[in-house]
Short mmCIF file of C-alpha atoms and ligand atoms in Angstrom, two decimals:
data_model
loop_
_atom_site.label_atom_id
_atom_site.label_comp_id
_atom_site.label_asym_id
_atom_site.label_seq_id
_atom_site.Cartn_x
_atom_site.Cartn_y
_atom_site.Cartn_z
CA UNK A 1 17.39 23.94 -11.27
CA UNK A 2 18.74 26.55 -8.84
CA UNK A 3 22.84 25.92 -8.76
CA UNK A 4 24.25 25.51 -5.31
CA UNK A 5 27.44 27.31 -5.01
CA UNK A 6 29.45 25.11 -2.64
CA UNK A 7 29.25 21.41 -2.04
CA UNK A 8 29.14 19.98 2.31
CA UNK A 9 32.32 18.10 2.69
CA UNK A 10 31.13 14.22 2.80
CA UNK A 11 32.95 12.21 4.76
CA UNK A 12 31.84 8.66 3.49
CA UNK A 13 28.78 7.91 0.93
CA UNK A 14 27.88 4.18 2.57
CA UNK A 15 23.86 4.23 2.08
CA UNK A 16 21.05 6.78 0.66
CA UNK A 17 20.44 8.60 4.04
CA UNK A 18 24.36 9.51 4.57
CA UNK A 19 22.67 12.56 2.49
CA UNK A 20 19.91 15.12 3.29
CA UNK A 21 17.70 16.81 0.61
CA UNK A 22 20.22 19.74 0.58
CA UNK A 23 23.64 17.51 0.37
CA UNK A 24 21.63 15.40 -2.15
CA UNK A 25 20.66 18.53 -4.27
CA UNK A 26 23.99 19.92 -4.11
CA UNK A 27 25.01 16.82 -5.29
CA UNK A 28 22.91 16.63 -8.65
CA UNK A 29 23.97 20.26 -9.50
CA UNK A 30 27.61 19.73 -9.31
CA UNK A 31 26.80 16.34 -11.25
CA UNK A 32 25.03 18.77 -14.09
CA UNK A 33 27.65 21.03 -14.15
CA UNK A 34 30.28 18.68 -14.40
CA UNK A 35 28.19 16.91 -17.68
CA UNK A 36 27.97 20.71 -18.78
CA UNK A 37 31.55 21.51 -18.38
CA UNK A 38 32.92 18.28 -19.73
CA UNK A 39 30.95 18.59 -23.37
CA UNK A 40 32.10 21.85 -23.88
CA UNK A 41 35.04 21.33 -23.28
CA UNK A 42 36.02 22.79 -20.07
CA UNK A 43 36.51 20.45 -17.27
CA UNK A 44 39.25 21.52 -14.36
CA UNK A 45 40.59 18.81 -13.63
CA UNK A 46 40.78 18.84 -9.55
CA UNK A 47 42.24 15.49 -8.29
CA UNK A 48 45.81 15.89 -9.76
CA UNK A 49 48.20 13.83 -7.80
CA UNK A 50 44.90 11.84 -5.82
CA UNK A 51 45.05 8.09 -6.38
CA UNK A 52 42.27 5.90 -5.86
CA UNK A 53 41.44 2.01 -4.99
CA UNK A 54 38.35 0.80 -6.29
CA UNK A 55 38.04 -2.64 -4.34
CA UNK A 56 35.40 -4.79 -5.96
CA UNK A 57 34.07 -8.33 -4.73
CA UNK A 58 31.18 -7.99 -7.35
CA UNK A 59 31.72 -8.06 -11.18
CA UNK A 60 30.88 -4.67 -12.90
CA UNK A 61 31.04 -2.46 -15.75
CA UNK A 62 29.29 0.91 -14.98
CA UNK A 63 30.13 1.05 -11.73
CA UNK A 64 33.83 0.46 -11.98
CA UNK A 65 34.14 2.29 -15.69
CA UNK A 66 32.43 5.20 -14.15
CA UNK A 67 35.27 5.56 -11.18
CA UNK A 68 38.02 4.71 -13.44
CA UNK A 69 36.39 7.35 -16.43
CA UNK A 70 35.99 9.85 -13.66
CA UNK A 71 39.10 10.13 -12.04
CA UNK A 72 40.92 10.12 -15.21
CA UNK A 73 39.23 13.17 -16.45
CA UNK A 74 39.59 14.73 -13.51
CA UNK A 75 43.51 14.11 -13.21
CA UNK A 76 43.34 11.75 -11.03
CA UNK A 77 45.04 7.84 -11.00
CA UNK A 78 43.01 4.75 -9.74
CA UNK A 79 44.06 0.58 -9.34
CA UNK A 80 41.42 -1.36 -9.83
CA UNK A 81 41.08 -5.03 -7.29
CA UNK A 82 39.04 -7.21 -8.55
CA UNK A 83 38.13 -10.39 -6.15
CA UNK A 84 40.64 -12.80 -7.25
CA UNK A 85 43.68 -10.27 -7.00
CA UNK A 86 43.49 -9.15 -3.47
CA UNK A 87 44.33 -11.06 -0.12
CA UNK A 88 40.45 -9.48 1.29
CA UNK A 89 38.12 -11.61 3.08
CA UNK A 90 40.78 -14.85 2.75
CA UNK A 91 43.93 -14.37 3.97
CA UNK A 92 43.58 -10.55 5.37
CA UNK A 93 40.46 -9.16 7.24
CA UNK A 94 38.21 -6.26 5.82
CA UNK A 95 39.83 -3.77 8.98
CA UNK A 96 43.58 -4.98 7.54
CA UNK A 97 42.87 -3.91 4.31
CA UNK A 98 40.83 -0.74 5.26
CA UNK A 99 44.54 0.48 7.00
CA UNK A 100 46.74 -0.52 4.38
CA UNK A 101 44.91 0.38 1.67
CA UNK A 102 44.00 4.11 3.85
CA UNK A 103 47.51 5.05 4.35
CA UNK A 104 48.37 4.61 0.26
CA UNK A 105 45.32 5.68 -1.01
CA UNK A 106 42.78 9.05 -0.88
CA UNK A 107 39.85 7.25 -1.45
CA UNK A 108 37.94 3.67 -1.73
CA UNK A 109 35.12 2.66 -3.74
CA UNK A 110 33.80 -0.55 -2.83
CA UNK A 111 31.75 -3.52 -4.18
CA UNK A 112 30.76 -6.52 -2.22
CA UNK A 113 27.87 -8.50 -0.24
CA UNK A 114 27.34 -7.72 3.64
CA UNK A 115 26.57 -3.80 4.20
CA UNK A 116 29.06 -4.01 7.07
CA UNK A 117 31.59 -5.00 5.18
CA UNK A 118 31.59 -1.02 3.73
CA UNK A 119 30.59 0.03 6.57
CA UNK A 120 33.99 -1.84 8.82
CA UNK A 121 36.03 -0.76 5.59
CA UNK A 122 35.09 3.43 6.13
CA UNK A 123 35.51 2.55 10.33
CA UNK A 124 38.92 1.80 9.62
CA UNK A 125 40.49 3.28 6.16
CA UNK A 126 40.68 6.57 7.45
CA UNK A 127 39.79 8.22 4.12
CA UNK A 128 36.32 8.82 2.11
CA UNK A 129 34.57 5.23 1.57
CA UNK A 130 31.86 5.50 -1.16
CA UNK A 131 29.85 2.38 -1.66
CA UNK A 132 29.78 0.76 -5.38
CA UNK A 133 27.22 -1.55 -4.75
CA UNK A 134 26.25 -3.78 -1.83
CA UNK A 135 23.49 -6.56 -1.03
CA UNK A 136 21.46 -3.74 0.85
CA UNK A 137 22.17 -0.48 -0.69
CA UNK A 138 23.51 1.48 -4.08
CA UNK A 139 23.31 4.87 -3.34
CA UNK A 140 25.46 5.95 -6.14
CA UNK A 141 23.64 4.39 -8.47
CA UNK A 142 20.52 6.25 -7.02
CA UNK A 143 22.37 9.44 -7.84
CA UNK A 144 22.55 8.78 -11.26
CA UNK A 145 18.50 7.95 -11.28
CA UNK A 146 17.63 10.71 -9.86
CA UNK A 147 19.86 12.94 -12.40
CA UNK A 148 18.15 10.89 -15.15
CA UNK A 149 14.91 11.91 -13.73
CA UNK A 150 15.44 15.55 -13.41
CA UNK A 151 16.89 15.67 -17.47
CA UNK A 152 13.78 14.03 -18.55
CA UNK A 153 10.78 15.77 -16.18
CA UNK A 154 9.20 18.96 -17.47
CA UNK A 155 8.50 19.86 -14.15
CA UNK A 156 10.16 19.47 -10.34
CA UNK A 157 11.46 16.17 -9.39
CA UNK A 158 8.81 17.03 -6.21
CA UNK A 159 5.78 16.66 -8.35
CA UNK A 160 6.91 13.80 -10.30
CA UNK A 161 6.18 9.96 -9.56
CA UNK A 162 8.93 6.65 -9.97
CA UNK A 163 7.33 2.84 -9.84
CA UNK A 164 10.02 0.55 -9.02
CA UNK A 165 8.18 -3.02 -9.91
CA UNK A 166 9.97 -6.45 -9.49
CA UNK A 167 12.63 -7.75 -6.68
CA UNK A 168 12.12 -4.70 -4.17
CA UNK A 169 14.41 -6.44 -1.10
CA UNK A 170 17.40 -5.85 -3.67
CA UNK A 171 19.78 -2.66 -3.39
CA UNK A 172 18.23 -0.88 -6.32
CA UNK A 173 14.91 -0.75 -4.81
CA UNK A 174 16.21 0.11 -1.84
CA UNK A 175 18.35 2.88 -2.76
CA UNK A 176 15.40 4.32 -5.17
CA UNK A 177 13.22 3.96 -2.01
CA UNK A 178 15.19 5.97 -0.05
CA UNK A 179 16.67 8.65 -2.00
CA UNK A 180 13.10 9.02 -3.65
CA UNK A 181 11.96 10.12 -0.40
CA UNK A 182 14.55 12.64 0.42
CA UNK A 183 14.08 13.99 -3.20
CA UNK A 184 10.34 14.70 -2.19
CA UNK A 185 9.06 12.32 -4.83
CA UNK A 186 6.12 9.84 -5.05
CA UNK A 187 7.53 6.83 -4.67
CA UNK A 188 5.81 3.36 -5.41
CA UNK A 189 7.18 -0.01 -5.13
CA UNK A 190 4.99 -2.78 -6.75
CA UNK A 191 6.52 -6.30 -5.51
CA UNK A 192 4.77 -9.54 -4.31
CA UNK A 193 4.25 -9.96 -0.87
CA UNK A 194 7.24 -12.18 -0.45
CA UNK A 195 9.75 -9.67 -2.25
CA UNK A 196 9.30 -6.97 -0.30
CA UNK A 197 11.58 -4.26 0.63
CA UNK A 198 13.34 -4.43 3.57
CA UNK A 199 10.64 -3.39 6.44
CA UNK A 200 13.53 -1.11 8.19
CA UNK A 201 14.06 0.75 5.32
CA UNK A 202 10.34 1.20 4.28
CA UNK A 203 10.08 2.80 7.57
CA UNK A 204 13.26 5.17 7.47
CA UNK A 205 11.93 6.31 3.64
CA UNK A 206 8.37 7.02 4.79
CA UNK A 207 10.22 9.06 8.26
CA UNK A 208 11.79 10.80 5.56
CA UNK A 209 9.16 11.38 2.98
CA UNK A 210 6.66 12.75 6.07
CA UNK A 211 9.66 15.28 6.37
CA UNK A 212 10.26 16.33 2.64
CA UNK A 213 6.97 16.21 1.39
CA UNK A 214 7.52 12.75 -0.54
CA UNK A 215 5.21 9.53 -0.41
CA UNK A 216 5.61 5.99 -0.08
CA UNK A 217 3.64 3.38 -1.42
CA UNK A 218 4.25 -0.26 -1.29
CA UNK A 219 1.88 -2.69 -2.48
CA UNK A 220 1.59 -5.70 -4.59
CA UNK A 221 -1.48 -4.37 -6.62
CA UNK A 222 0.33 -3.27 -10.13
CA UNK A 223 -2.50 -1.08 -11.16
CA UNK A 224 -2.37 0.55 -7.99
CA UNK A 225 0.97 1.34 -8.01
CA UNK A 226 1.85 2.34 -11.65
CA UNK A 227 -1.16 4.20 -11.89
CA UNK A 228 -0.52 7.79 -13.21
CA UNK A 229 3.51 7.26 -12.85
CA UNK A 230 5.66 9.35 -14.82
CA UNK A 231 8.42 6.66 -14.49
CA UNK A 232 8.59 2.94 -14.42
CA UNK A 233 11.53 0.98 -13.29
CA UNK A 234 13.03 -2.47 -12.75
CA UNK A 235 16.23 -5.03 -12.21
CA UNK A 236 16.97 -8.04 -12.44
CA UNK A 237 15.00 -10.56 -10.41
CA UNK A 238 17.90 -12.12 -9.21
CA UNK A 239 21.05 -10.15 -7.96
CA UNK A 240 24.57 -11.22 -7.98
CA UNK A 241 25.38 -13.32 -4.70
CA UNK A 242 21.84 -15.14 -5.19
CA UNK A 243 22.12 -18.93 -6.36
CA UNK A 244 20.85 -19.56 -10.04
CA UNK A 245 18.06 -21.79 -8.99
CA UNK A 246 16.57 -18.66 -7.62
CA UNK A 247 15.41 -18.32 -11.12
CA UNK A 248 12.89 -21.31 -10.90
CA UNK A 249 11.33 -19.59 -7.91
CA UNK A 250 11.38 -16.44 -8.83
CA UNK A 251 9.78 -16.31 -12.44
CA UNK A 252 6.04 -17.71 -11.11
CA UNK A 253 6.33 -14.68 -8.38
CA UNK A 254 7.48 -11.79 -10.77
CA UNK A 255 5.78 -12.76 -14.34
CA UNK A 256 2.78 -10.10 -13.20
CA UNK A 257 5.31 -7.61 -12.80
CA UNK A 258 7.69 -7.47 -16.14
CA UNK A 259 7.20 -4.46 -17.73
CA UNK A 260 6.29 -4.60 -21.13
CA UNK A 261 4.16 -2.65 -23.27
CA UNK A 262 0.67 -3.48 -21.36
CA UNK A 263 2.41 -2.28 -18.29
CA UNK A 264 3.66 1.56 -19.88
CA UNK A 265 -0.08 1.67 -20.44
CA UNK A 266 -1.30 0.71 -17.47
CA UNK A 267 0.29 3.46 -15.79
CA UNK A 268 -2.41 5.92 -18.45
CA UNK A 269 0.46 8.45 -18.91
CA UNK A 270 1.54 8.26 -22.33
CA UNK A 271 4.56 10.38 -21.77
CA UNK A 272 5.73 7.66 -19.47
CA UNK A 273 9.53 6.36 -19.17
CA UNK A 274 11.67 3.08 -18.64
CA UNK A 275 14.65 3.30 -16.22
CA UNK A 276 16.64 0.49 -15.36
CA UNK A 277 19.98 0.40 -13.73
CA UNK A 278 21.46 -2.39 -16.62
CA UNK A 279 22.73 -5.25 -17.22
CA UNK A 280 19.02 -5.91 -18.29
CA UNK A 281 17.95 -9.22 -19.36
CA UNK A 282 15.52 -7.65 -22.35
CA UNK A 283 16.31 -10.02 -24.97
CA UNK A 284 18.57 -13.46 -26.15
CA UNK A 285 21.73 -11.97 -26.49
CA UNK A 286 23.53 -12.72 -23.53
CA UNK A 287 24.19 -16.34 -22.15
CA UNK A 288 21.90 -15.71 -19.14
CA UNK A 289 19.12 -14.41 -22.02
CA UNK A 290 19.74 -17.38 -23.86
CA UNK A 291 19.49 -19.82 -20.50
CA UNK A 292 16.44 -18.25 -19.64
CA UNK A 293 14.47 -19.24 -22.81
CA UNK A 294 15.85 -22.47 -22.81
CA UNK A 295 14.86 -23.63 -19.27
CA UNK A 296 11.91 -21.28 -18.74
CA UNK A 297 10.80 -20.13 -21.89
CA UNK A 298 11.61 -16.87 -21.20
CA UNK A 299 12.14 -13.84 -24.13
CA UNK A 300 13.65 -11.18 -21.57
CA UNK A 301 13.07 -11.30 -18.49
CA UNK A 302 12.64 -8.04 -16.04
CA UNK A 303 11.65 -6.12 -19.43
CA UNK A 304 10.56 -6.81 -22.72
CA UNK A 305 12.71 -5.79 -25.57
CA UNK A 306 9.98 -3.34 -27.08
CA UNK A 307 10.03 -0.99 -24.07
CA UNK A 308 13.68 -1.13 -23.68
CA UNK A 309 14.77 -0.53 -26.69
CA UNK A 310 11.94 2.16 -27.07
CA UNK A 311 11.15 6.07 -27.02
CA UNK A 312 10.69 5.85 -23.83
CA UNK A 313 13.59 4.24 -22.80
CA UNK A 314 16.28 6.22 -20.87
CA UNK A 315 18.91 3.36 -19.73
CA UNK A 316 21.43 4.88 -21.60
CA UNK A 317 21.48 8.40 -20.25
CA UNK A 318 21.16 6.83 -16.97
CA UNK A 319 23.97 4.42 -17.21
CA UNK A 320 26.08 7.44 -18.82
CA UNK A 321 24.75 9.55 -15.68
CA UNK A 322 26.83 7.40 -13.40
CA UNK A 323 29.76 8.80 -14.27
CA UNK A 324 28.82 12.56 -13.67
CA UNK A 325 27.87 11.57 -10.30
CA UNK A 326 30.08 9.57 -9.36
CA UNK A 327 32.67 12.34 -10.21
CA UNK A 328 30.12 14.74 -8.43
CA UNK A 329 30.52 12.87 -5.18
CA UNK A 330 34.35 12.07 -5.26
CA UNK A 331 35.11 15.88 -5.28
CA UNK A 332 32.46 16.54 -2.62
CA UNK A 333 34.29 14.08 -0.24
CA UNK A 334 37.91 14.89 -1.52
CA UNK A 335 37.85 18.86 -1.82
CA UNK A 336 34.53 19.90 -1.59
CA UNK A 337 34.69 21.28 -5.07
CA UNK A 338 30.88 22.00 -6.30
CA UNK A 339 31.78 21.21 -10.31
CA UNK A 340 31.85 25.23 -11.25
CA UNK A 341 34.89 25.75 -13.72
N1 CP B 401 24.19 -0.52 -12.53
C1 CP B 401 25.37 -1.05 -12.14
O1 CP B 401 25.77 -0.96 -10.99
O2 CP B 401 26.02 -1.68 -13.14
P1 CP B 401 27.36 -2.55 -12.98
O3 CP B 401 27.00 -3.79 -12.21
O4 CP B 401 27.77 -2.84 -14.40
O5 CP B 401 28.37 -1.73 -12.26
N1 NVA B 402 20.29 -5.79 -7.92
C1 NVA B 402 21.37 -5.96 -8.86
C2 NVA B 402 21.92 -4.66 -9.28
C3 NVA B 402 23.00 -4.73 -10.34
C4 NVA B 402 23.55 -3.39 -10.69
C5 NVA B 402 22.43 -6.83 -8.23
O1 NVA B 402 22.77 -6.62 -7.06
O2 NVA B 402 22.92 -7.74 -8.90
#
């Protein structure tokens, strides 16, 4: 890893492609250094006196505990909206509460369905906007896979490969897509036909991959796709906003595609590892687990429980990873700081 020694002021983080390799880079190192800094001991904290909103229309735990855990350690304060305790999208529109909320506030993350709903929200707030999740995109989540990656790859990110298999139209896919490419790794995406990503955004990640020396590979041929890989990785096969009976439909299409241990060995690389962004359905300990097997005879569903809670399992460090980034990117848009103590 070469350190960068500043960080590019960013104005907004909306989507994947607000960032270019270098931004991106810059990004991950500050993230590393802020992971360093904070286990030994020795995090400045640099948003004394900054408060934050994080406006969410979606439940969450990572994403919200990693912009509450992140500002607090870095001296900042936050309020947390969930859906039912704001006037948003009812009684006030989205460029109302953009104003308000900009002239009390240095910052917004947000959580919620349409893309231009962020995207009206940084129009009109007049500070940074950085995007916690929508039905199209979660860049910051991307962040923290890519981190993940780089921790756990004896080699550059550049000559390593990520399989995404399952729901690719969803924001996870899409974001891994994306910032994949500008990484200059060799992405694959194994989906049915019908689950594709997004064909805009398969378009805008292969533009970029031609430039950064990347690839792009979608297909719905498994073997194909996971061949070789040095990382697999999945979500859940139905998102939040999507009715349950999506389930019913869903199951027949994505069976050939839960990743289990046949699939790690498909992929012939026995140093292979599972990513997922979490919550996981991997076993019956959750209602929706539970639900599953009742009405579909389901134990786990994306991911069996033997590769999650295996080796080669990194969830954990990824989920933990949010937070360094998250922090990473609040102090690029808010004072450029690069994470050096
Ligand atoms: N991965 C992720 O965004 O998790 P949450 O929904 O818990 O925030
Ligand atoms: N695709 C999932 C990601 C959850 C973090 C969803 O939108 O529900």
């Amino acid at each position: 890893m070469s350190p960068s020694t500043t960080v590019s002021r960013l104005p907004h983080l909306l989507k994947d492609d607000d960032l270019d390799r270098t931004h991106q880079e810059q990004l991950l190192d500050a993230a590393a250094r802020l992971k360093a800094a904070r286990a030994d001991g020795a995090e400045q904290p640099r948003l004394a006196g900054r408060t934050i909103a994080i406006l969410f229309e979606k439940p969450s735990t990572r994403t919200r505990s990693a912009f509450e855990v992140a500002i607090y350690e870095q001296g900042g304060n936050c309020t947390y909206i969930d859906p039912a305790s704001s006037h948003l999208g009812v009684a006030e529109s989205i460029e109302d509460t953009a104003i308000v909320l900009g002239r009390l506030y240095d910052g917004i993350a947000f959580r919620g369905y349409a893309h231009t709903d962020v995207e009206t929200l940084a129009q009109h707030a007049g500070v940074p906007v950085w995007n916690g999740l929508t039905d199209r995109w979660h860049p910051t989540q991307a962040l923290a896979d890519l981190l993940t990656m780089r921790e756990h790859s004896t080699t550059s990110i550049t000559r390593t490969s990520v399989c995404f298999l399952g729901d690719a139209r969803d924001n996870v896919a899409h974001s891994l897509l994306t910032s994949g490419a500008i990484a200059g790794m060799d992405v694959r995406v194994a989906c049915p036909d019908q689950l594709r990503p997004d064909s805009d955004i398969t378009r805008i990640a292969e533009r970029i991959a031609d430039g950064s020396g990347g690839r792009v590979l979608v297909t719905a041929d498994v073997d194909e796709a996971v061949r070789g890989a040095d990382f697999l990785y999945t979500d859940v096969w139905v998102s939040m906003g999507e009715p349950p009976e999506a389930w019913a439909e869903r199951i027949p299409l994505l069976r050939p595609y839960r990743v289990d241990r046949a699939m790690l060995e498909r992929t012939g690389n026995p140093n292979v590892k599972f990513l997922h962004c979490l919550p996981a359905i991997h076993d019956q300990n959750s209602q929706l687990g539970r639900e599953l097997a009742a009405a579909h005879g389901l134990d786990g569903a994306e991911v069996a429980d033997d590769v999650f809670d295996s080796p080669q399992s990194i969830v954990f460090d990824q989920a933990e990873n949010r937070m360094h980034t998250i922090k990473a990117v609040m102090l690029a848009s808010l004072t450029g700081a690069d994470g050096q103590a």
